[in-house]
Amino acid sequence: MQIDETTPNAARSAASGDDRTLGALLAARGVSRRAFLKYSSYLASLLALPASMAPAMAASLAKAQRQSVIWLSFQECTGCTESLTRSLSPTLDDLIFDFISLDYHHTLQAASGHAAEEARMQAMEAHKGKYIVAVDGSVPVKDGGIYSTIAGMSNLDILEETTKDAFAVVAIGSCAAFGGLPLADPNPTGAVPVTELVTDKPVINIPGCPPIPEAMAAVLAHVLTFGILPELDSLGRPKSFYGESVHDRCYRRPFYDRGEFAESFDDEGAKKGWCLYKLGCKGPATSNACATVKWNGGTSFPIEAGHPCLGCSEPGFWDMGGFYRALSVPTGDVARIAAVAAGAGVVAGAAAGALHRATKSAARGKHHTVTVEELEEK
Amino acid sequence: MSRFARPHWVEKMSSGMAKPLIGEISAALDTLAATGVAGAIDLSGLPLTATDRAELEVALGSGEVEAKVTAAGTSEIRETGFAGVWWVRHFDAGGRVLAEILEIAFVPQLLGAQGDDIDAAARRLRTELARTPERETGRETVHAD
Ligand code: SF4
């Protein structure tokens, strides 16, 4: 194999026989084992693993080799890449970029044209059965997939070719995980999520518009450390990040429980930081870690900035009947239990969230929107 | 310090979480004393209010050791008033707490030098020693001038 500046890292390592461990590679750059241990403590915390596992994780990480990642971008806006590359703080979080070898990524790679496609093929060959394919964007399948092509190939063909020998596929962002904006009604390109197309490999969904960068990094680090995928929920999302709703962990939750709601964006309630439910907050029906991990290096999250949660990490969030309308719920028992939950605190509130989730697809079909007053009357 | 920001009036509330946490620490300390097996409790995953945290800090008090570790950002390690119970905080470059752990151990993991780092250090020192005579010769030459 001829190696030049366009040869991707992994293929370069394989070709040059550089099979050094992460520990050896990073030690050469002055990264100590203590840093590995610290990273592992942080990782264990993010992944909700016992803190006592950190030393074993550090040892395993140091022995691992760089993980080859091939990143495919389809019908997307590049916000997911922006999220991953810009939001991590330049010390501990960004160690993930030392742990992985990003062998193909349209936006970030220096190579272009034939050299870029060659890089993808080389990485696939050098790491057969071991590489991870990260996908952002949905895949258009209407009219033979002509609505999005790269290097003359449809997204569908590239996905099929690239995932063939992959270890796992990570669907990054709501478009890849659930179809996102391209799939929104009337879905002119026939967009479908990655999970509907890749059925012979494990697919991890990391939804969000964009997803929380720590979630993307932690999933990759989990694979590197343990060699297996993290525990996933029924929608293929890592439980450690999507195991609870935004509402379960929202700091405005005490106001919700006391029935104190902002009615408009500049009323007294809004100024006092009351619950944003009536302004359309989708927090009760949205599984994500925004309220705990937060955004922009832990600065805040939308609700903290006074804006209701849009529910961007849930399937079909664009077609939920209006961002600023109170959650759509069907009538009957759900309304009654949600009203009881509103007065009964965390556990009952979580039940209401589950009910919102369980019934919202039906509500979406009907586009029946109720206010909190209506909900409590029923 | 918690990742769970809350309104001020909530921060002033005590959820009573300090007490069960102290129970957990006590059990881990018993295990350490009896078997030498270390334990750890991740505080960053718990929705502690500022008051809960203050209650925990008051209950645990402060001990004889305070240390700062600089590896991929800074970490602060404080011994509490109970020997073997350590409060460990990892910060990022901007001073944000990334992880906060109570370690129940003879020495916190991060404080001890790591085996591979020691191997590398030993190699480096041997190389340095091997170079020393040349350096001394150089210095003598400077003196002579
Ligand atoms: S409805 Fe929204 S603002 Fe209100 S407590 Fe739930 S997540 Fe927070």
PDB file of N, CA, C and O in Angstrom, chain B residues 54-66 76-87 89:
ATOM      1  N   ALA B  54     -24.092  20.756  51.635  1.00  0.00           N
ATOM      2  CA  ALA B  54     -23.524  21.397  52.827  1.00  0.00           C
ATOM      3  C   ALA B  54     -23.656  20.451  54.022  1.00  0.00           C
ATOM      4  O   ALA B  54     -22.717  20.309  54.821  1.00  0.00           O
ATOM      5  N   GLU B  55     -24.807  19.790  54.120  1.00  0.00           N
ATOM      6  CA  GLU B  55     -25.019  18.860  55.243  1.00  0.00           C
ATOM      7  C   GLU B  55     -23.991  17.731  55.199  1.00  0.00           C
ATOM      8  O   GLU B  55     -23.428  17.346  56.221  1.00  0.00           O
ATOM      9  N   LEU B  56     -23.737  17.246  53.975  1.00  0.00           N
ATOM     10  CA  LEU B  56     -22.781  16.154  53.800  1.00  0.00           C
ATOM     11  C   LEU B  56     -21.366  16.629  54.163  1.00  0.00           C
ATOM     12  O   LEU B  56     -20.623  15.930  54.862  1.00  0.00           O
ATOM     13  N   GLU B  57     -21.038  17.847  53.706  1.00  0.00           N
ATOM     14  CA  GLU B  57     -19.697  18.378  53.989  1.00  0.00           C
ATOM     15  C   GLU B  57     -19.491  18.577  55.488  1.00  0.00           C
ATOM     16  O   GLU B  57     -18.440  18.270  56.033  1.00  0.00           O
ATOM     17  N   VAL B  58     -20.537  19.104  56.153  1.00  0.00           N
ATOM     18  CA  VAL B  58     -20.429  19.335  57.596  1.00  0.00           C
ATOM     19  C   VAL B  58     -20.284  17.982  58.311  1.00  0.00           C
ATOM     20  O   VAL B  58     -19.436  17.806  59.181  1.00  0.00           O
ATOM     21  N   ALA B  59     -21.086  17.020  57.904  1.00  0.00           N
ATOM     22  CA  ALA B  59     -21.053  15.709  58.562  1.00  0.00           C
ATOM     23  C   ALA B  59     -19.708  15.017  58.375  1.00  0.00           C
ATOM     24  O   ALA B  59     -19.208  14.361  59.291  1.00  0.00           O
ATOM     25  N   LEU B  60     -19.109  15.183  57.189  1.00  0.00           N
ATOM     26  CA  LEU B  60     -17.846  14.477  56.930  1.00  0.00           C
ATOM     27  C   LEU B  60     -16.642  15.249  57.428  1.00  0.00           C
ATOM     28  O   LEU B  60     -15.599  14.675  57.747  1.00  0.00           O
ATOM     29  N   GLY B  61     -16.762  16.579  57.505  1.00  0.00           N
ATOM     30  CA  GLY B  61     -15.657  17.400  58.007  1.00  0.00           C
ATOM     31  C   GLY B  61     -14.429  17.326  57.123  1.00  0.00           C
ATOM     32  O   GLY B  61     -14.480  16.816  55.994  1.00  0.00           O
ATOM     33  N   SER B  62     -13.310  17.876  57.628  1.00  0.00           N
ATOM     34  CA  SER B  62     -12.104  17.822  56.801  1.00  0.00           C
ATOM     35  C   SER B  62     -10.955  17.172  57.550  1.00  0.00           C
ATOM     36  O   SER B  62     -10.874  17.247  58.780  1.00  0.00           O
ATOM     37  N   GLY B  63     -10.093  16.513  56.803  1.00  0.00           N
ATOM     38  CA  GLY B  63      -9.000  15.747  57.400  1.00  0.00           C
ATOM     39  C   GLY B  63      -7.643  16.399  57.198  1.00  0.00           C
ATOM     40  O   GLY B  63      -7.543  17.622  57.118  1.00  0.00           O
ATOM     41  N   GLU B  64      -6.632  15.574  57.078  1.00  0.00           N
ATOM     42  CA  GLU B  64      -5.261  16.091  57.100  1.00  0.00           C
ATOM     43  C   GLU B  64      -4.658  16.327  55.722  1.00  0.00           C
ATOM     44  O   GLU B  64      -3.604  16.930  55.609  1.00  0.00           O
ATOM     45  N   VAL B  65      -5.305  15.799  54.670  1.00  0.00           N
ATOM     46  CA  VAL B  65      -4.654  15.854  53.350  1.00  0.00           C
ATOM     47  C   VAL B  65      -5.488  16.656  52.352  1.00  0.00           C
ATOM     48  O   VAL B  65      -6.712  16.480  52.265  1.00  0.00           O
ATOM     49  N   GLU B  66      -4.821  17.521  51.615  1.00  0.00           N
ATOM     50  CA  GLU B  66      -5.446  18.193  50.474  1.00  0.00           C
ATOM     51  C   GLU B  66      -4.463  18.109  49.333  1.00  0.00           C
ATOM     52  O   GLU B  66      -3.276  18.395  49.515  1.00  0.00           O
ATOM     53  N   GLU B  76      -9.159  17.875  42.385  1.00  0.00           N
ATOM     54  CA  GLU B  76      -8.900  18.256  43.776  1.00  0.00           C
ATOM     55  C   GLU B  76      -9.258  17.059  44.649  1.00  0.00           C
ATOM     56  O   GLU B  76     -10.312  16.462  44.468  1.00  0.00           O
ATOM     57  N   ILE B  77      -8.338  16.713  45.530  1.00  0.00           N
ATOM     58  CA  ILE B  77      -8.589  15.562  46.410  1.00  0.00           C
ATOM     59  C   ILE B  77      -8.476  16.026  47.862  1.00  0.00           C
ATOM     60  O   ILE B  77      -7.459  16.608  48.254  1.00  0.00           O
ATOM     61  N   ARG B  78      -9.542  15.822  48.632  1.00  0.00           N
ATOM     62  CA  ARG B  78      -9.502  16.228  50.040  1.00  0.00           C
ATOM     63  C   ARG B  78      -9.858  15.039  50.916  1.00  0.00           C
ATOM     64  O   ARG B  78     -10.833  14.331  50.643  1.00  0.00           O
ATOM     65  N   GLU B  79      -9.069  14.852  51.951  1.00  0.00           N
ATOM     66  CA  GLU B  79      -9.443  13.821  52.914  1.00  0.00           C
ATOM     67  C   GLU B  79     -10.527  14.406  53.818  1.00  0.00           C
ATOM     68  O   GLU B  79     -10.467  15.585  54.174  1.00  0.00           O
ATOM     69  N   THR B  80     -11.530  13.611  54.142  1.00  0.00           N
ATOM     70  CA  THR B  80     -12.567  14.115  55.050  1.00  0.00           C
ATOM     71  C   THR B  80     -12.105  13.845  56.483  1.00  0.00           C
ATOM     72  O   THR B  80     -11.012  13.298  56.705  1.00  0.00           O
ATOM     73  N   GLY B  81     -12.916  14.203  57.447  1.00  0.00           N
ATOM     74  CA  GLY B  81     -12.569  13.969  58.850  1.00  0.00           C
ATOM     75  C   GLY B  81     -12.549  12.492  59.209  1.00  0.00           C
ATOM     76  O   GLY B  81     -12.134  12.120  60.305  1.00  0.00           O
ATOM     77  N   PHE B  82     -13.013  11.642  58.300  1.00  0.00           N
ATOM     78  CA  PHE B  82     -12.997  10.196  58.543  1.00  0.00           C
ATOM     79  C   PHE B  82     -11.905   9.567  57.694  1.00  0.00           C
ATOM     80  O   PHE B  82     -11.994   9.590  56.455  1.00  0.00           O
ATOM     81  N   ALA B  83     -10.881   9.063  58.369  1.00  0.00           N
ATOM     82  CA  ALA B  83      -9.746   8.490  57.630  1.00  0.00           C
ATOM     83  C   ALA B  83     -10.255   7.445  56.645  1.00  0.00           C
ATOM     84  O   ALA B  83     -11.103   6.615  56.985  1.00  0.00           O
ATOM     85  N   GLY B  84      -9.771   7.542  55.422  1.00  0.00           N
ATOM     86  CA  GLY B  84     -10.187   6.561  54.417  1.00  0.00           C
ATOM     87  C   GLY B  84     -11.336   7.054  53.549  1.00  0.00           C
ATOM     88  O   GLY B  84     -11.695   6.410  52.568  1.00  0.00           O
ATOM     89  N   VAL B  85     -11.926   8.196  53.903  1.00  0.00           N
ATOM     90  CA  VAL B  85     -13.010   8.755  53.076  1.00  0.00           C
ATOM     91  C   VAL B  85     -12.479  10.019  52.403  1.00  0.00           C
ATOM     92  O   VAL B  85     -12.108  10.983  53.076  1.00  0.00           O
ATOM     93  N   TRP B  86     -12.428   9.983  51.079  1.00  0.00           N
ATOM     94  CA  TRP B  86     -11.827  11.072  50.307  1.00  0.00           C
ATOM     95  C   TRP B  86     -12.857  11.705  49.390  1.00  0.00           C
ATOM     96  O   TRP B  86     -13.630  11.006  48.757  1.00  0.00           O
ATOM     97  N   TRP B  87     -12.809  13.034  49.288  1.00  0.00           N
ATOM     98  CA  TRP B  87     -13.717  13.761  48.401  1.00  0.00           C
ATOM     99  C   TRP B  87     -12.906  14.145  47.161  1.00  0.00           C
ATOM    100  O   TRP B  87     -11.957  14.920  47.252  1.00  0.00           O
ATOM    101  N   ARG B  89     -12.800  15.715  43.274  1.00  0.00           N
ATOM    102  CA  ARG B  89     -13.505  16.499  42.256  1.00  0.00           C
ATOM    103  C   ARG B  89     -12.627  16.661  41.022  1.00  0.00           C
ATOM    104  O   ARG B  89     -11.471  17.072  41.124  1.00  0.00           O
TER     105      ARG B  89
END
